[in-house]
mmCIF file of C-alpha atoms in Angstrom:
data_model
loop_
_atom_site.group_PDB
_atom_site.id
_atom_site.type_symbol
_atom_site.label_atom_id
_atom_site.label_comp_id
_atom_site.label_asym_id
_atom_site.label_seq_id
_atom_site.Cartn_x
_atom_site.Cartn_y
_atom_site.Cartn_z
ATOM 1 C CA MET A 987 14.255 10.116 -12.977
ATOM 2 C CA ASP A 988 12.083 7.176 -12.264
ATOM 3 C CA ARG A 989 9.583 7.843 -14.833
ATOM 4 C CA ASP A 990 12.345 8.680 -17.427
ATOM 5 C CA PHE A 991 14.275 5.425 -16.706
ATOM 6 C CA LEU A 992 11.009 3.667 -17.549
ATOM 7 C CA LYS A 993 10.530 5.618 -20.754
ATOM 8 C CA VAL A 994 13.949 4.849 -22.215
ATOM 9 C CA GLY A 995 12.935 1.445 -23.668
ATOM 10 C CA ASN A 996 13.819 -2.139 -22.742
ATOM 11 C CA HIS A 997 16.225 -1.826 -20.110
ATOM 12 C CA ARG A 998 17.508 -5.456 -20.230
ATOM 13 C CA LYS A 999 18.638 -4.963 -23.793
ATOM 14 C CA ILE A 1000 20.216 -1.371 -22.964
ATOM 15 C CA SER A 1001 22.276 -2.875 -20.060
ATOM 16 C CA ASN A 1002 23.412 -5.852 -22.066
ATOM 17 C CA VAL A 1003 24.331 -3.741 -25.210
ATOM 18 C CA TYR A 1004 26.037 -1.064 -23.457
ATOM 19 C CA ALA A 1005 27.780 -3.558 -20.929
ATOM 20 C CA VAL A 1006 30.615 -3.582 -23.192
ATOM 21 C CA PHE A 1007 31.104 0.415 -22.841
ATOM 22 C CA LEU A 1008 30.162 0.737 -19.383
ATOM 23 C CA THR A 1009 31.960 -0.220 -16.136
ATOM 24 C CA PRO A 1010 30.698 -3.223 -14.274
ATOM 25 C CA ALA A 1011 29.589 -0.644 -11.430
ATOM 26 C CA GLU A 1012 27.126 1.366 -14.120
ATOM 27 C CA VAL A 1013 25.817 -1.876 -15.301
ATOM 28 C CA HIS A 1014 25.081 -2.730 -11.681
ATOM 29 C CA LYS A 1015 23.404 0.650 -11.162
ATOM 30 C CA ILE A 1016 21.412 -0.014 -14.116
ATOM 31 C CA ASN A 1017 20.254 -3.487 -13.003
ATOM 32 C CA ALA A 1018 19.692 -2.255 -9.413
ATOM 33 C CA GLU A 1019 17.465 0.357 -10.983
ATOM 34 C CA ILE A 1020 15.561 -2.617 -12.953
ATOM 35 C CA GLN A 1021 15.235 -4.370 -9.574
ATOM 36 C CA LYS A 1022 13.882 -1.513 -7.795
ATOM 37 C CA HIS A 1023 11.112 -0.992 -10.240
ATOM 38 C CA THR A 1024 10.503 -4.562 -10.368
ATOM 39 C CA ARG A 1025 9.719 -4.670 -6.634
ATOM 40 C CA LEU A 1026 7.501 -1.408 -6.640
ATOM 41 C CA ILE A 1027 5.469 -3.019 -9.293
ATOM 42 C CA PHE A 1028 5.130 -5.988 -7.402
ATOM 43 C CA ASP A 1029 4.575 -4.033 -4.094
ATOM 44 C CA LEU A 1030 1.416 -2.395 -6.063
ATOM 45 C CA ALA A 1031 0.144 -5.887 -7.165
ATOM 46 C CA PHE A 1032 0.269 -6.652 -3.291
ATOM 47 C CA GLU A 1033 -1.514 -3.649 -2.313
ATOM 48 C CA HIS A 1034 -4.364 -4.638 -4.886
ATOM 49 C CA TYR A 1035 -4.451 -8.149 -3.347
ATOM 50 C CA THR A 1036 -4.579 -7.009 0.127
ATOM 51 C CA PHE A 1037 -7.326 -4.463 -0.515
ATOM 52 C CA SER A 1038 -9.371 -7.261 -2.431
ATOM 53 C CA VAL A 1039 -9.239 -9.488 0.697
ATOM 54 C CA SER A 1040 -10.422 -6.714 3.080
ATOM 55 C CA LEU A 1041 -13.681 -6.290 0.716
ATOM 56 C CA ARG A 1042 -17.000 -7.937 1.942
ATOM 57 C CA LYS A 1043 -18.332 -10.942 -0.096
ATOM 58 C CA LYS A 1044 -21.254 -9.141 -1.303
ATOM 59 C CA GLN A 1045 -18.862 -6.742 -3.151
ATOM 60 C CA TRP A 1046 -18.015 -9.271 -5.567
ATOM 61 C CA ARG A 1047 -17.306 -7.063 -8.503
ATOM 62 C CA GLN A 1048 -14.824 -4.944 -6.612
ATOM 63 C CA ARG A 1049 -13.122 -8.014 -5.282
ATOM 64 C CA ILE A 1050 -12.743 -9.617 -8.894
ATOM 65 C CA SER A 1051 -11.434 -6.350 -10.121
ATOM 66 C CA ARG A 1052 -8.918 -5.742 -7.605
ATOM 67 C CA LEU A 1053 -7.649 -9.383 -7.659
ATOM 68 C CA TYR A 1054 -7.280 -9.095 -11.402
ATOM 69 C CA TYR A 1055 -5.097 -5.916 -11.113
ATOM 70 C CA ALA A 1056 -3.016 -7.679 -8.347
ATOM 71 C CA SER A 1057 -2.375 -10.403 -10.946
ATOM 72 C CA TYR A 1058 -1.876 -7.924 -13.689
ATOM 73 C CA ASN A 1059 0.746 -6.151 -11.639
ATOM 74 C CA ALA A 1060 2.671 -9.310 -10.520
ATOM 75 C CA SER A 1061 2.735 -10.212 -14.364
ATOM 76 C CA LYS A 1062 3.994 -7.141 -15.408
ATOM 77 C CA ALA A 1063 6.685 -7.216 -12.684
ATOM 78 C CA VAL A 1064 7.553 -10.706 -13.688
ATOM 79 C CA ARG A 1065 7.956 -9.452 -17.288
ATOM 80 C CA PHE A 1066 9.767 -6.240 -16.601
ATOM 81 C CA ASP A 1067 12.295 -8.188 -14.695
ATOM 82 C CA HIS A 1068 12.608 -10.921 -17.134
ATOM 83 C CA ASP A 1069 12.617 -9.110 -20.394
ATOM 84 C CA GLY A 1070 12.999 -5.272 -19.583
ATOM 85 C CA ASN A 1071 9.527 -4.293 -21.197
ATOM 86 C CA HIS A 1072 7.393 -1.859 -19.345
ATOM 87 C CA SER A 1073 4.177 -0.511 -20.884
ATOM 88 C CA THR A 1074 1.220 1.613 -19.559
ATOM 89 C CA ASP A 1075 -0.713 1.057 -22.857
ATOM 90 C CA VAL A 1076 -4.094 -0.581 -22.524
ATOM 91 C CA LYS A 1077 -2.693 -3.302 -24.807
ATOM 92 C CA ASP A 1078 -0.500 -4.604 -22.239
ATOM 93 C CA HIS A 1079 -3.478 -5.970 -20.277
ATOM 94 C CA SER A 1080 -3.491 -8.741 -22.961
ATOM 95 C CA LYS A 1081 -0.135 -9.844 -21.867
ATOM 96 C CA VAL A 1082 -1.250 -10.686 -18.261
ATOM 97 C CA GLY A 1083 -0.886 -14.524 -19.147
ATOM 98 C CA LEU A 1084 2.420 -14.085 -20.933
ATOM 99 C CA LEU A 1085 4.962 -15.369 -18.493
ATOM 100 C CA PRO A 1086 8.562 -16.470 -19.190
ATOM 101 C CA ASP A 1087 9.516 -19.870 -19.648
ATOM 102 C CA GLY A 1088 10.275 -21.839 -16.694
ATOM 103 C CA PHE A 1089 7.482 -20.051 -14.730
ATOM 104 C CA PRO A 1090 5.766 -22.512 -12.201
ATOM 105 C CA ASP A 1091 2.368 -23.820 -13.365
ATOM 106 C CA LYS A 1092 2.862 -21.456 -16.631
ATOM 107 C CA ALA A 1093 0.309 -23.051 -18.567
ATOM 108 C CA THR A 1094 -2.392 -22.911 -15.751
ATOM 109 C CA TYR A 1095 -1.708 -19.251 -15.029
ATOM 110 C CA GLU A 1096 -1.648 -18.322 -18.677
ATOM 111 C CA ASN A 1097 -5.396 -19.718 -18.953
ATOM 112 C CA GLU A 1098 -6.588 -18.700 -15.614
ATOM 113 C CA LEU A 1099 -5.201 -15.130 -15.614
ATOM 114 C CA LYS A 1100 -7.056 -14.539 -19.077
ATOM 115 C CA ASN A 1101 -9.995 -15.888 -17.617
ATOM 116 C CA LEU A 1102 -9.679 -13.567 -14.545
ATOM 117 C CA ARG A 1103 -9.318 -10.776 -16.971
ATOM 118 C CA GLU A 1104 -12.594 -11.509 -18.870
ATOM 119 C CA ASP A 1105 -14.321 -11.972 -15.584
ATOM 120 C CA ARG A 1106 -12.941 -8.579 -14.282
ATOM 121 C CA ASN A 1107 -14.222 -7.041 -17.705
ATOM 122 C CA SER A 1108 -17.744 -8.267 -16.905
ATOM 123 C CA CYS A 1109 -17.494 -6.944 -13.571
ATOM 124 C CA ASP A 1110 -16.354 -3.675 -14.389
ATOM 125 C CA TYR A 1111 -18.381 -3.113 -17.703
ATOM 126 C CA ASP A 1112 -21.282 -5.232 -17.758
ATOM 127 C CA HIS A 1113 -24.203 -3.807 -15.775
ATOM 128 C CA LEU A 1114 -26.289 -6.978 -16.188
ATOM 129 C CA ALA A 1115 -23.532 -9.529 -15.169
ATOM 130 C CA THR A 1116 -24.220 -11.497 -12.053
ATOM 131 C CA LYS A 1117 -21.777 -13.477 -9.720
ATOM 132 C CA ASN A 1118 -23.211 -16.631 -11.357
ATOM 133 C CA ASP A 1119 -21.988 -15.415 -14.701
ATOM 134 C CA LEU A 1120 -18.307 -15.506 -13.584
ATOM 135 C CA LEU A 1121 -16.073 -18.092 -14.922
ATOM 136 C CA LYS A 1122 -14.799 -18.800 -11.367
ATOM 137 C CA GLN A 1123 -16.010 -17.363 -8.033
ATOM 138 C CA PRO A 1124 -14.215 -14.422 -5.946
ATOM 139 C CA ASP A 1125 -13.053 -17.154 -3.490
ATOM 140 C CA ASP A 1126 -11.521 -19.388 -6.148
ATOM 141 C CA TYR A 1127 -9.638 -16.352 -7.827
ATOM 142 C CA GLN A 1128 -8.391 -15.096 -4.354
ATOM 143 C CA VAL A 1129 -6.453 -18.691 -3.974
ATOM 144 C CA LEU A 1130 -5.286 -18.497 -7.525
ATOM 145 C CA VAL A 1131 -4.028 -14.892 -7.267
ATOM 146 C CA LEU A 1132 -2.426 -15.509 -3.858
ATOM 147 C CA ASN A 1133 -0.643 -18.531 -5.303
ATOM 148 C CA PHE A 1134 0.396 -16.512 -8.473
ATOM 149 C CA LEU A 1135 1.885 -13.842 -6.248
ATOM 150 C CA ARG A 1136 3.792 -16.274 -4.405
ATOM 151 C CA HIS A 1137 5.187 -17.717 -7.643
ATOM 152 C CA ALA A 1138 5.912 -14.322 -8.920
ATOM 153 C CA HIS A 1139 7.761 -13.222 -5.835
ATOM 154 C CA ASP A 1140 9.839 -16.409 -5.801
ATOM 155 C CA HIS A 1141 10.613 -16.253 -9.607
#
């Protein structure tokens, strides 16, 4: 059922449109399911983050990659909770910095998460990339992502 729920479409729109036909209890069930999936997506983000910080400093490529996936999934959780959209398409990664109005430090995160995505691509796909080629160093990204996770959780 969980995967089917995610495939239905924009859950926020469905909930809002059908609220006139459904009982408040049924609408509550839909909203509870949205909250459950938001939490699970955020939990995945936190798993990526905790794994990234367990890696040794010399594993900078893997650290950057996991930090990116932590931020991507936190962004995905925020977007899913906010507007109900869920995608597993590769194009969804371009939305990593697309945060709702009112998100704390939105402009900073929009820029920095795009930079992290670029660095992740270098780490994962560019065999000639060095740690010095990164826009930010892993420790700096670690602080950024931890702050982003806190803001995403509180949002």
